[in-house]
Every structure is written in structure tokens, then in C-alpha cells.
MMTF fields as JSON, N, C-alpha, C and O atoms, coordinates in Angstrom:
{
  "mmtfVersion": "1.0.0",
  "mmtfProducer": "UNKNOWN",
  "numBonds": 263,
  "numAtoms": 264,
  "numGroups": 66,
  "numChains": 1,
  "numModels": 1,
  "chainsPerModel": [1],
  "groupsPerChain": [66],
  "chainIdList": ["A"],
  "bondAtomList": [4, 2, 8, 6, 12, 10, 16, 14, 20, 18, 24, 22, 28, 26, 32, 30, 36, 34, 40, 38, 44, 42, 48, 46, 52, 50, 56, 54, 60, 58, 64, 62, 68, 66, 72, 70, 76, 74, 80, 78, 84, 82, 88, 86, 92, 90, 96, 94, 100, 98, 104, 102, 108, 106, 112, 110, 116, 114, 120, 118, 124, 122, 128, 126, 132, 130, 136, 134, 140, 138, 144, 142, 148, 146, 152, 150, 156, 154, 160, 158, 164, 162, 168, 166, 172, 170, 176, 174, 180, 178, 184, 182, 188, 186, 192, 190, 196, 194, 200, 198, 204, 202, 208, 206, 212, 210, 216, 214, 220, 218, 224, 222, 228, 226, 232, 230, 236, 234, 240, 238, 244, 242, 248, 246, 252, 250, 256, 254, 260, 258],
  "bondOrderList": [1, 1, 1, 1, 1, 1, 1, 1, 1, 1, 1, 1, 1, 1, 1, 1, 1, 1, 1, 1, 1, 1, 1, 1, 1, 1, 1, 1, 1, 1, 1, 1, 1, 1, 1, 1, 1, 1, 1, 1, 1, 1, 1, 1, 1, 1, 1, 1, 1, 1, 1, 1, 1, 1, 1, 1, 1, 1, 1, 1, 1, 1, 1, 1, 1],
  "groupList": [{"groupName": "UNK", "atomNameList": ["N", "CA", "C", "O"], "elementList": ["N", "C", "C", "O"], "formalChargeList": [0, 0, 0, 0], "bondAtomList": [1, 0, 2, 1, 3, 2], "bondOrderList": [1, 1, 2], "singleLetterCode": "X", "chemCompType": "L-PEPTIDE LINKING"}],
  "groupTypeList": [0, 0, 0, 0, 0, 0, 0, 0, 0, 0, 0, 0, 0, 0, 0, 0, 0, 0, 0, 0, 0, 0, 0, 0, 0, 0, 0, 0, 0, 0, 0, 0, 0, 0, 0, 0, 0, 0, 0, 0, 0, 0, 0, 0, 0, 0, 0, 0, 0, 0, 0, 0, 0, 0, 0, 0, 0, 0, 0, 0, 0, 0, 0, 0, 0, 0],
  "groupIdList": [1, 2, 3, 4, 5, 6, 7, 8, 9, 10, 11, 12, 13, 14, 15, 16, 17, 18, 19, 20, 21, 22, 23, 24, 25, 26, 27, 28, 29, 30, 31, 32, 33, 34, 35, 36, 37, 38, 39, 40, 41, 42, 43, 44, 45, 46, 47, 48, 49, 50, 51, 52, 53, 54, 55, 56, 57, 58, 59, 60, 61, 62, 63, 64, 65, 66],
  "secStructList": [7, 7, 7, 6, 6, 6, 2, 2, 2, 2, 6, 6, 6, 7, 7, 2, 2, 2, 2, 2, 2, 2, 2, 1, 1, 7, 2, 2, 2, 2, 2, 2, 2, 2, 6, 6, 1, 7, 7, 7, 7, 1, 1, 2, 2, 2, 2, 2, 2, 2, 2, 6, 6, 1, 7, 6, 4, 4, 4, 7, 7, 7, 6, 6, 7, 7],
  "xCoordList": [4.973, 5.396, 6.039, 6.096, 6.855, 7.137, 6.826, 7.389, 6.086, 5.766, 6.509, 7.079, 6.251, 7.106, 6.128, 6.204, 4.908, 3.874, 4.082, 3.536, 4.886, 4.884, 5.514, 5.11, 6.605, 7.552, 6.47, 6.142, 6.235, 5.879, 4.25, 3.537, 4.067, 2.509, 2.738, 1.949, 4.718, 4.881, 6.046, 6.483, 6.117, 6.647, 6.075, 6.517, 4.42, 3.367, 2.652, 2.06, 2.794, 2.768, 1.094, 0.376, 1.09, -0.563, -0.419, 0.263, -1.093, -1.963, -1.915, -1.818, -2.011, -2.59, -4.479, -5.097, -5.174, -6.089, -6.973, -7.912, -6.281, -5.95, -5.927, -6.8, -4.487, -4.159, -5.856, -5.937, -6.484, -6.725, -8.645, -9.328, -9.077, -9.646, -10.306, -11.278, -8.919, -8.17, -8.652, -9.385, -7.945, -8.153, -10.2, -10.916, -10.463, -11.694, -12.236, -13.351, -10.682, -10.427, -10.389, -10.665, -10.077, -10.199, -8.383, -7.555, -8.33, -6.944, -6.301, -5.477, -6.728, -6.468, -6.235, -5.116, -6.63, -6.328, -4.856, -3.946, -4.871, -3.61, -2.611, -1.732, -2.517, -1.968, -1.081, 0.119, -1.883, -1.746, -1.47, -1.549, -1.338, -0.512, 0.568, 1.435, 0.537, 2.057, 3.297, 4.52, 2.206, 3.405, 3.404, 4.085, 2.636, 3.079, 2.31, 2.495, 1.72, 0.303, -0.983, -1.52, -1.21, -1.592, -1.738, -1.724, -1.847, -1.187, -2.989, -4.121, -2.275, -3.975, -4.141, -3.257, -6.084, -6.052, -5.057, -4.093, -5.428, -4.903, -6.158, -6.586, -6.906, -8.003, -7.362, -7.182, -6.916, -6.821, -5.031, -4.558, -4.49, -3.213, -3.082, -2.314, -4.237, -3.942, -4.784, -4.416, -5.903, -6.159, -4.257, -3.483, -4.5, -3.717, -1.921, -1.405, -1.624, -0.723, -0.97, -0.27, -2.69, -3.717, -3.36, -3.152, -3.273, -3.297, -2.098, -2.048, -1.022, 0.116, 1.006, 2.097, 0.874, 0.653, 2.704, 3.677, 2.23, 3.852, 3.069, 1.931, 3.649, 3.43, 3.206, 3.491, 2.549, 2.543, 3.762, 4.375, 4.229, 6.324, 6.833, 7.599, 6.708, 6.864, 6.823, 7.756, 5.737, 5.776, 5.401, 4.646, 5.905, 5.246, 6.177, 6.527, 7.051, 7.095, 7.448, 7.338, 8.001, 7.547, 9.164, 10.316, 8.856, 10.237, 11.184, 10.736, 12.033, 13.779, 13.991, 15.078, 13.092, 13.462, 14.517, 14.644, 15.31, 15.795, 15.695, 16.026],
  "yCoordList": [10.174, 8.742, 8.043, 8.455, 6.778, 6.343, 4.4, 3.502, 4.126, 2.674, 1.439, 1.447, 0.975, -0.383, -0.58, -1.486, -0.011, -0.812, -1.217, -2.233, -0.365, -0.549, -2.003, -3.013, -1.588, -2.955, -4.485, -5.446, -4.478, -5.402, -5.753, -6.753, -4.548, -5.03, -5.335, -5.945, -5.45, -6.049, -7.463, -8.175, -7.19, -8.607, -9.992, -11.054, -9.247, -9.817, -10.214, -11.253, -9.485, -9.874, -9.017, -9.328, -7.707, -7.785, -6.085, -5.385, -5.646, -4.25, -3.785, -4.516, -1.897, -0.923, -1.163, -0.794, -2.304, -2.429, -4.082, -4.391, -4.407, -5.384, -5.407, -5.678, -4.989, -4.526, -3.635, -3.905, -3.162, -1.717, -2.692, -2.623, -3.428, -4.462, -5.477, -5.453, -6.284, -6.644, -6.209, -6.718, -4.851, -3.678, -2.9, -2.449, -3.019, -2.571, -1.286, -1.021, -0.023, 0.71, 1.056, 0.079, 2.292, 2.966, 2.353, 2.084, 2.313, 3.162, 3.565, 3.022, 4.888, 6.207, 5.95, 6.371, 5.501, 5.243, 4.737, 5.345, 3.814, 3.088, 3.928, 4.365, 4.136, 5.139, 6.403, 6.61, 7.12, 8.357, 6.962, 7.475, 6.248, 5.518, 5.442, 6.314, 4.858, 4.392, 5.416, 5.351, 6.443, 7.654, 8.973, 9.973, 8.877, 9.385, 10.697, 11.796, 10.519, 11.647, 11.516, 12.457, 10.522, 10.047, 8.94, 7.81, 9.073, 8.345, 7.742, 8.218, 6.344, 5.829, 6.005, 6.374, 5.642, 5.561, 4.491, 4.029, 4.243, 3.093, 2.733, 3.851, 2.103, 0.759, 0.148, -1.05, 1.564, 0.759, 0.144, -0.722, 0.872, 0.009, -1.467, -2.288, -1.512, -3.126, -3.934, -5.107, -3.567, -3.999, -4.717, -5.667, -3.047, -2.982, -4.71, -5.486, -4.579, -5.478, -6.946, -7.918, -6.791, -8.098, -8.449, -9.66, -8.013, -8.406, -8.793, -9.72, -8.144, -8.403, -9.209, -8.662, -10.031, -10.457, -10.58, -11.329, -9.091, -8.75, -8.134, -8.469, -7.486, -6.088, -4.801, -4.505, -4.19, -2.349, -2.024, -1.439, -1.996, -1.865, -1.79, -0.856, -3.12, -3.731, -2.699, -2.511, -2.154, -1.313, -0.221, 0.357, 0.612, 2.55, 2.291, 1.112, 3.321, 4.062, 5.386, 5.974, 6.164, 7.542, 8.47, 8.04, 9.249, 10.322, 9.943, 9.991, 9.7, 9.852, 8.667, 8.603, 7.655, 5.685, 5.665, 6.583, 4.416, 3.293, 2.506, 1.404],
  "zCoordList": [5.295, 4.771, 4.209, 3.05, 4.385, 3.125, 2.51, 3.136, 1.529, 1.561, 0.222, -0.869, 0.746, -0.643, -1.15, -1.979, -1.013, -1.214, -2.927, -3.356, -3.814, -5.272, -5.703, -6.279, -5.162, -5.255, -4.278, -4.974, -3.393, -3.009, -4.013, -3.925, -4.901, -6.105, -6.538, -7.26, -6.919, -8.275, -8.626, -9.53, -7.131, -7.072, -6.638, -6.2, -7.104, -6.991, -8.243, -8.538, -8.673, -9.973, -10.795, -11.746, -9.643, -9.789, -9.99, -9.241, -10.99, -11.356, -10.154, -9.168, -10.084, -9.47, -9.03, -8.031, -10.881, -9.974, -9.012, -8.279, -9.442, -8.752, -7.292, -6.467, -7.164, -5.837, -5.096, -3.897, -5.351, -5.5, -5.402, -4.381, -6.603, -6.158, -4.442, -3.686, -4.62, -3.053, -1.89, -1.043, -2.026, -0.63, -0.863, 0.03, -2.084, -1.837, -1.537, -1.089, -2.044, -2.316, -4.465, -5.161, -5.123, -6.256, -6.379, -5.509, -8.152, -8.555, -7.785, -7.048, -7.921, -7.478, -6.549, -6.258, -5.897, -4.365, -4.053, -3.488, -4.433, -4.642, -5.484, -4.741, -6.198, -6.701, -5.827, -6.01, -4.925, -4.692, -3.396, -2.28, -3.354, -1.309, -2.729, -2.776, -3.377, -4.256, -4.617, -4.743, -4.712, -4.952, -3.688, -3.913, -2.451, -1.001, -1.426, -0.903, -2.104, -1.939, -0.82, -0.236, -0.737, 0.483, 1.341, 0.854, 2.298, 3.975, 3.901, 3.818, 4.001, 4.332, 5.4, 6.173, 5.905, 7.31, 7.812, 7.202, 8.854, 9.999, 9.581, 9.298, 9.38, 9.157, 8.006, 7.79, 7.011, 5.394, 5.258, 4.522, 6.126, 6.822, 6.877, 6.377, 7.763, 8.379, 7.344, 7.265, 6.468, 4.956, 4.531, 4.654, 3.875, 3.141, 3.684, 2.881, 5.206, 5.664, 5.832, 5.55, 6.61, 5.816, 4.126, 4.045, 3.249, 2.269, 1.754, 0.945, 2.152, 1.919, 2.984, 3.148, 3.527, 4.24, 5.027, 4.946, 5.809, 6.229, 7.664, 7.993, 8.176, 9.432, 8.482, 7.321, 9.57, 8.742, 9.542, 8.649, 10.147, 9.396, 9.027, 8.788, 8.612, 6.588, 5.347, 4.566, 5.318, 4.039, 4.35, 3.568, 5.932, 6.199, 6.583, 6.532, 7.175, 7.313, 7.256, 6.181, 8.587, 8.371, 7.993, 7.93, 7.885, 5.847, 7.087, 8.232, 6.916, 7.327, 8.161, 8.735, 8.342, 8.893, 7.715, 6.904, 7.73, 6.904, 7.45, 7.011]
}
């Protein structure tokens, strides 16, 4: 799964630690999601979407989707 979390976070001027605090996860979890080493659970994906003010589909896409 690909995601645009790093770019969206940067647009808001948030560090990984800032985003992690908003999501209730560790900075390491944010890093792992951004680098594609970890796909978030559906509940966490909903939290990410809510915090970013976007739909899940606007943040995450399947590999191979353009």
C-alpha cells in the first residue's frame, strides 16, 4: 500500500512526533507508515484521515494504483 502521509504532514508543518501525538501512536509508527514498512489498521487509517481532514482514499492507495 502506498500513502501520501509524509507529504501531507510536511504541508501542515508537523514533525513525525507532532503527528504521532495527534494519532495516539509512537513516532516510530508514523515513520513506519510513511516508509511503507507498516500498513495501518483500518481504525488507525480512519483516525489518520480524520486528523488530516481527508478521505482514506485521498491518503492511501494500493500498490500499482495511479
